[in-house]
Amino acid sequence: MAIFIIAEAGVNHDGSVDKAKRLIDAAKSAGANACKFQLFNSRQLWGDSRIQHLELKFEDFELLKRYCDEVHIEFLCTPFGVAEVQFLAPLVKRMKIASGCIARYELLTAVRKTQLPVILSTGMSGLDDVRFALKHLGPDVTLLHCTSSYPCPLNAVNLKAMDTLRMFRLPVGYSDHTASIIVPIAAAAKGAVVIKKHLTLDRNATGPDHKASINPTQFKVMVDGIRRVEFALG
């Protein structure tokens, strides 16, 4: 099975549906398998409105799902609350759980009730946190090694942690926050089954994730590199 490559649009749409569509187009053109967003309520997530300007409405995500279908790329979205899980369940083929939600029992059980496959990021966690999450999720889980630093310096990547995660006897992938394309390609060589990388239209834009993202041209080069590694692995 080919490596599943996710273009993480995240909040790099800066609150604009039009920009979100442009990110979907860029992800498709670069060869990604899926384009992923984030669904949250700033006040519920942080207790204030610090990222309220980055929110999109529920109906906006329905529109983006339809647009993904039109251009033939999988729509993905990370929920940050139970209501978001329930809303997204009919729209997605799989659930993506953020690192910061790995110990949130209510969200984990809501995801389990959907009976969808799960991609679980493991940044900011220890092995006991991973065990806790797996206890409350279904059997179809892919673990992503992740370093929650934006951008992540190369000396903090610790790519060998992928080998440690294999102790759970589940598929293992990699969620990248470096500012380059080198590490995702290396993760492919280490047997990652999923690779997630942040995509932006402008790395100099104002926002929390733009600096930890790559532009569409870089993303295409990365995808091509990953596919060449797959071919070379045989």
mmCIF file of C-alpha atoms in Angstrom:
data_model
loop_
_atom_site.group_PDB
_atom_site.id
_atom_site.type_symbol
_atom_site.label_atom_id
_atom_site.label_comp_id
_atom_site.label_asym_id
_atom_site.label_seq_id
_atom_site.Cartn_x
_atom_site.Cartn_y
_atom_site.Cartn_z
ATOM 1 C CA MET A 1 0.000 0.000 0.000
ATOM 2 C CA ALA A 2 1.308 3.442 -0.935
ATOM 3 C CA ILE A 3 2.228 5.913 1.789
ATOM 4 C CA PHE A 4 -0.784 8.087 2.624
ATOM 5 C CA ILE A 5 0.342 11.720 2.360
ATOM 6 C CA ILE A 6 -1.691 14.368 4.184
ATOM 7 C CA ALA A 7 -1.385 18.047 3.357
ATOM 8 C CA GLU A 8 -2.107 19.774 6.661
ATOM 9 C CA ALA A 9 -3.885 22.993 5.735
ATOM 10 C CA GLY A 10 -4.795 23.352 9.413
ATOM 11 C CA VAL A 11 -5.541 27.005 10.091
ATOM 12 C CA ASN A 12 -3.325 28.303 7.287
ATOM 13 C CA HIS A 13 -6.524 29.449 5.570
ATOM 14 C CA ASP A 14 -6.429 32.374 8.051
ATOM 15 C CA GLY A 15 -10.208 32.216 8.433
ATOM 16 C CA SER A 16 -10.901 32.472 4.696
ATOM 17 C CA VAL A 17 -12.945 29.831 2.871
ATOM 18 C CA ASP A 18 -11.525 31.035 -0.440
ATOM 19 C CA LYS A 19 -7.970 30.531 0.839
ATOM 20 C CA ALA A 20 -8.990 27.102 2.181
ATOM 21 C CA LYS A 21 -10.117 26.145 -1.326
ATOM 22 C CA ARG A 22 -6.815 27.372 -2.744
ATOM 23 C CA LEU A 23 -5.003 25.166 -0.232
ATOM 24 C CA ILE A 24 -7.091 22.193 -1.380
ATOM 25 C CA ASP A 25 -6.123 22.957 -4.984
ATOM 26 C CA ALA A 26 -2.462 23.222 -3.997
ATOM 27 C CA ALA A 27 -2.589 19.928 -2.098
ATOM 28 C CA LYS A 28 -4.172 18.176 -5.062
ATOM 29 C CA SER A 29 -1.652 19.627 -7.534
ATOM 30 C CA ALA A 30 1.244 18.584 -5.279
ATOM 31 C CA GLY A 31 0.066 14.973 -5.227
ATOM 32 C CA ALA A 32 -1.218 14.707 -1.658
ATOM 33 C CA ASN A 33 -3.803 12.028 -0.876
ATOM 34 C CA ALA A 34 -5.742 14.204 1.545
ATOM 35 C CA CYS A 35 -6.108 17.815 2.645
ATOM 36 C CA LYS A 36 -6.745 18.285 6.368
ATOM 37 C CA PHE A 37 -8.255 21.128 8.355
ATOM 38 C CA GLN A 38 -9.003 21.763 12.051
ATOM 39 C CA LEU A 39 -12.443 22.269 13.601
ATOM 40 C CA PHE A 40 -12.495 23.982 16.982
ATOM 41 C CA ASN A 41 -14.144 26.629 19.114
ATOM 42 C CA SER A 42 -11.514 28.987 20.458
ATOM 43 C CA ARG A 43 -13.339 29.759 23.711
ATOM 44 C CA GLN A 44 -13.932 26.086 24.472
ATOM 45 C CA LEU A 45 -10.380 25.121 23.504
ATOM 46 C CA TRP A 46 -8.431 27.943 25.144
ATOM 47 C CA GLY A 47 -10.990 29.686 27.353
ATOM 48 C CA ASP A 48 -10.587 32.888 25.341
ATOM 49 C CA SER A 49 -10.804 34.203 21.785
ATOM 50 C CA ARG A 50 -7.087 34.192 20.952
ATOM 51 C CA ILE A 51 -7.582 32.157 17.736
ATOM 52 C CA GLN A 52 -11.217 32.960 17.049
ATOM 53 C CA HIS A 53 -10.183 34.706 13.836
ATOM 54 C CA LEU A 54 -8.935 31.329 12.555
ATOM 55 C CA GLU A 55 -12.252 29.523 13.063
ATOM 56 C CA LEU A 56 -14.442 28.359 10.200
ATOM 57 C CA LYS A 57 -18.138 27.575 10.630
ATOM 58 C CA PHE A 58 -19.615 24.077 10.493
ATOM 59 C CA GLU A 59 -21.281 24.913 7.185
ATOM 60 C CA ASP A 60 -17.911 26.041 5.795
ATOM 61 C CA PHE A 61 -16.538 22.536 6.367
ATOM 62 C CA GLU A 62 -19.502 21.006 4.568
ATOM 63 C CA LEU A 63 -18.621 23.256 1.635
ATOM 64 C CA LEU A 64 -14.931 22.264 1.816
ATOM 65 C CA LYS A 65 -15.862 18.589 1.918
ATOM 66 C CA ARG A 66 -17.893 19.021 -1.277
ATOM 67 C CA TYR A 67 -15.021 20.925 -2.878
ATOM 68 C CA CYS A 68 -12.558 18.139 -1.998
ATOM 69 C CA ASP A 69 -14.934 15.657 -3.630
ATOM 70 C CA GLU A 70 -15.078 17.809 -6.762
ATOM 71 C CA VAL A 71 -11.295 17.930 -7.178
ATOM 72 C CA HIS A 72 -10.853 14.278 -6.088
ATOM 73 C CA ILE A 73 -8.834 14.598 -2.903
ATOM 74 C CA GLU A 74 -9.827 13.173 0.480
ATOM 75 C CA PHE A 75 -11.257 15.643 2.987
ATOM 76 C CA LEU A 76 -9.829 15.316 6.503
ATOM 77 C CA CYS A 77 -10.432 17.429 9.586
ATOM 78 C CA THR A 78 -9.257 17.240 13.196
ATOM 79 C CA PRO A 79 -11.997 17.699 15.818
ATOM 80 C CA PHE A 80 -11.212 19.356 19.144
ATOM 81 C CA GLY A 81 -14.479 18.569 20.909
ATOM 82 C CA VAL A 82 -17.243 15.977 21.075
ATOM 83 C CA ALA A 83 -19.693 18.093 19.059
ATOM 84 C CA GLU A 84 -17.032 18.450 16.357
ATOM 85 C CA VAL A 85 -16.493 14.665 16.291
ATOM 86 C CA GLN A 86 -20.208 14.067 15.837
ATOM 87 C CA PHE A 87 -20.469 16.686 13.094
ATOM 88 C CA LEU A 88 -17.459 15.369 11.155
ATOM 89 C CA ALA A 89 -18.302 11.665 11.371
ATOM 90 C CA PRO A 90 -20.495 11.603 8.214
ATOM 91 C CA LEU A 91 -18.007 13.764 6.277
ATOM 92 C CA VAL A 92 -14.712 11.913 6.756
ATOM 93 C CA LYS A 93 -13.350 8.460 5.991
ATOM 94 C CA ARG A 94 -11.111 8.472 9.069
ATOM 95 C CA MET A 95 -10.643 10.505 12.243
ATOM 96 C CA LYS A 96 -7.443 12.397 12.990
ATOM 97 C CA ILE A 97 -6.769 13.042 16.672
ATOM 98 C CA ALA A 98 -4.387 15.856 17.581
ATOM 99 C CA SER A 99 -1.513 15.328 20.002
ATOM 100 C CA GLY A 100 -3.112 17.667 22.524
ATOM 101 C CA CYS A 101 -6.209 15.462 22.683
ATOM 102 C CA ILE A 102 -4.423 12.172 23.328
ATOM 103 C CA ALA A 103 -5.612 12.020 26.964
ATOM 104 C CA ARG A 104 -9.081 13.568 26.509
ATOM 105 C CA TYR A 105 -11.357 10.689 27.487
ATOM 106 C CA GLU A 106 -14.633 12.217 26.240
ATOM 107 C CA LEU A 107 -13.203 12.980 22.811
ATOM 108 C CA LEU A 108 -11.567 9.542 22.523
ATOM 109 C CA THR A 109 -14.789 7.727 23.367
ATOM 110 C CA ALA A 110 -16.751 9.920 20.953
ATOM 111 C CA VAL A 111 -14.269 9.006 18.208
ATOM 112 C CA ARG A 112 -14.582 5.318 19.082
ATOM 113 C CA LYS A 113 -18.372 5.505 18.702
ATOM 114 C CA THR A 114 -17.949 6.630 15.074
ATOM 115 C CA GLN A 115 -16.260 3.258 14.310
ATOM 116 C CA LEU A 116 -13.999 5.073 11.839
ATOM 117 C CA PRO A 117 -10.280 4.330 11.400
ATOM 118 C CA VAL A 118 -8.126 6.643 13.509
ATOM 119 C CA ILE A 119 -4.853 8.477 12.938
ATOM 120 C CA LEU A 120 -3.393 9.474 16.314
ATOM 121 C CA SER A 121 -0.556 11.963 16.729
ATOM 122 C CA THR A 122 1.666 11.395 19.757
ATOM 123 C CA GLY A 123 3.438 14.719 20.271
ATOM 124 C CA MET A 124 3.669 15.992 23.875
ATOM 125 C CA SER A 125 2.994 12.462 25.144
ATOM 126 C CA GLY A 126 4.719 9.530 26.778
ATOM 127 C CA LEU A 127 4.108 5.838 26.213
ATOM 128 C CA ASP A 128 1.573 5.732 29.061
ATOM 129 C CA ASP A 129 -0.446 8.443 27.298
ATOM 130 C CA VAL A 130 -0.410 6.372 24.118
ATOM 131 C CA ARG A 131 -1.559 3.319 26.081
ATOM 132 C CA PHE A 132 -4.390 5.348 27.626
ATOM 133 C CA ALA A 133 -5.596 6.535 24.227
ATOM 134 C CA LEU A 134 -5.424 3.077 22.672
ATOM 135 C CA LYS A 135 -7.427 1.655 25.569
ATOM 136 C CA HIS A 136 -10.310 3.953 24.641
ATOM 137 C CA LEU A 137 -10.114 3.737 20.849
ATOM 138 C CA GLY A 138 -11.045 0.967 18.445
ATOM 139 C CA PRO A 139 -8.574 -1.484 16.900
ATOM 140 C CA ASP A 140 -7.966 0.429 13.637
ATOM 141 C CA VAL A 141 -5.392 3.012 14.748
ATOM 142 C CA THR A 142 -2.308 4.404 13.032
ATOM 143 C CA LEU A 143 0.209 6.099 15.341
ATOM 144 C CA LEU A 144 2.122 9.156 14.174
ATOM 145 C CA HIS A 145 5.431 10.079 15.750
ATOM 146 C CA CYS A 146 5.345 13.837 16.242
ATOM 147 C CA THR A 147 7.442 16.521 17.916
ATOM 148 C CA SER A 148 5.177 19.391 18.982
ATOM 149 C CA SER A 149 7.505 22.259 18.171
ATOM 150 C CA TYR A 150 6.629 24.838 15.501
ATOM 151 C CA PRO A 151 8.913 24.808 13.604
ATOM 152 C CA CYS A 152 10.782 21.787 14.917
ATOM 153 C CA PRO A 153 14.614 21.912 14.803
ATOM 154 C CA LEU A 154 16.298 18.876 13.281
ATOM 155 C CA ASN A 155 17.985 17.921 16.549
ATOM 156 C CA ALA A 156 14.544 17.550 18.185
ATOM 157 C CA VAL A 157 12.957 15.313 15.532
ATOM 158 C CA ASN A 158 14.010 11.988 17.122
ATOM 159 C CA LEU A 159 12.880 9.960 14.112
ATOM 160 C CA LYS A 160 13.951 6.720 15.811
ATOM 161 C CA ALA A 161 10.880 7.112 18.042
ATOM 162 C CA MET A 162 9.004 5.528 15.141
ATOM 163 C CA ASP A 163 10.764 2.284 16.059
ATOM 164 C CA THR A 164 9.641 2.633 19.682
ATOM 165 C CA LEU A 165 6.001 3.149 18.653
ATOM 166 C CA ARG A 166 6.084 -0.155 16.782
ATOM 167 C CA MET A 167 5.949 -1.856 20.186
ATOM 168 C CA PHE A 168 2.166 -1.343 19.997
ATOM 169 C CA ARG A 169 2.019 -3.536 16.867
ATOM 170 C CA LEU A 170 0.110 -0.889 14.938
ATOM 171 C CA PRO A 171 0.924 0.952 11.706
ATOM 172 C CA VAL A 172 3.295 3.863 12.335
ATOM 173 C CA GLY A 173 3.690 7.132 10.462
ATOM 174 C CA TYR A 174 5.134 10.594 10.978
ATOM 175 C CA SER A 175 3.724 14.089 11.483
ATOM 176 C CA ASP A 176 6.326 16.683 10.532
ATOM 177 C CA HIS A 177 6.796 20.220 11.858
ATOM 178 C CA THR A 178 10.268 20.950 10.485
ATOM 179 C CA ALA A 179 10.755 23.749 7.990
ATOM 180 C CA SER A 180 12.177 21.443 5.302
ATOM 181 C CA ILE A 181 11.275 18.376 3.259
ATOM 182 C CA ILE A 182 14.213 16.182 4.336
ATOM 183 C CA VAL A 183 12.709 14.500 7.389
ATOM 184 C CA PRO A 184 9.411 13.366 5.795
ATOM 185 C CA ILE A 185 11.400 11.687 3.019
ATOM 186 C CA ALA A 186 13.610 10.040 5.650
ATOM 187 C CA ALA A 187 10.463 8.882 7.474
ATOM 188 C CA ALA A 188 9.335 7.215 4.267
ATOM 189 C CA ALA A 189 12.594 5.300 4.190
ATOM 190 C CA LYS A 190 11.957 4.228 7.802
ATOM 191 C CA GLY A 191 8.648 2.661 6.816
ATOM 192 C CA ALA A 192 6.104 5.381 7.605
ATOM 193 C CA VAL A 193 2.654 4.429 6.295
ATOM 194 C CA VAL A 194 1.269 7.966 6.776
ATOM 195 C CA ILE A 195 3.123 11.252 6.429
ATOM 196 C CA LYS A 196 1.528 14.559 7.412
ATOM 197 C CA LYS A 197 3.103 17.893 6.547
ATOM 198 C CA HIS A 198 1.838 21.464 6.926
ATOM 199 C CA LEU A 199 1.081 23.310 3.688
ATOM 200 C CA THR A 200 0.860 27.082 3.299
ATOM 201 C CA LEU A 201 0.430 29.459 0.404
ATOM 202 C CA ASP A 202 2.872 31.909 2.030
ATOM 203 C CA ARG A 203 5.437 31.019 4.705
ATOM 204 C CA ASN A 204 5.779 34.712 5.586
ATOM 205 C CA ALA A 205 2.095 35.144 6.397
ATOM 206 C CA THR A 206 1.000 35.967 9.938
ATOM 207 C CA GLY A 207 -0.328 32.965 11.840
ATOM 208 C CA PRO A 208 0.702 30.162 14.214
ATOM 209 C CA ASP A 209 1.655 27.503 11.647
ATOM 210 C CA HIS A 210 2.948 29.252 8.528
ATOM 211 C CA LYS A 211 6.587 29.119 9.630
ATOM 212 C CA ALA A 212 6.323 25.359 10.261
ATOM 213 C CA SER A 213 4.821 24.800 6.808
ATOM 214 C CA ILE A 214 6.140 24.517 3.269
ATOM 215 C CA ASN A 215 4.818 26.116 0.099
ATOM 216 C CA PRO A 216 3.095 24.219 -2.734
ATOM 217 C CA THR A 217 6.271 23.942 -4.836
ATOM 218 C CA GLN A 218 8.211 22.458 -1.920
ATOM 219 C CA PHE A 219 5.314 20.142 -1.118
ATOM 220 C CA LYS A 220 5.339 18.713 -4.635
ATOM 221 C CA VAL A 221 9.097 18.112 -4.431
ATOM 222 C CA MET A 222 8.554 16.338 -1.095
ATOM 223 C CA VAL A 223 5.786 14.129 -2.501
ATOM 224 C CA ASP A 224 7.953 13.225 -5.478
ATOM 225 C CA GLY A 225 10.807 12.348 -3.106
ATOM 226 C CA ILE A 226 8.558 10.148 -0.964
ATOM 227 C CA ARG A 227 7.260 8.323 -4.041
ATOM 228 C CA ARG A 228 10.810 7.747 -5.310
ATOM 229 C CA VAL A 229 11.787 6.305 -1.917
ATOM 230 C CA GLU A 230 8.765 3.973 -2.085
ATOM 231 C CA PHE A 231 9.837 2.824 -5.521
ATOM 232 C CA ALA A 232 13.398 2.275 -4.368
ATOM 233 C CA LEU A 233 12.289 0.276 -1.328
ATOM 234 C CA GLY A 234 10.505 -2.219 -3.566
#
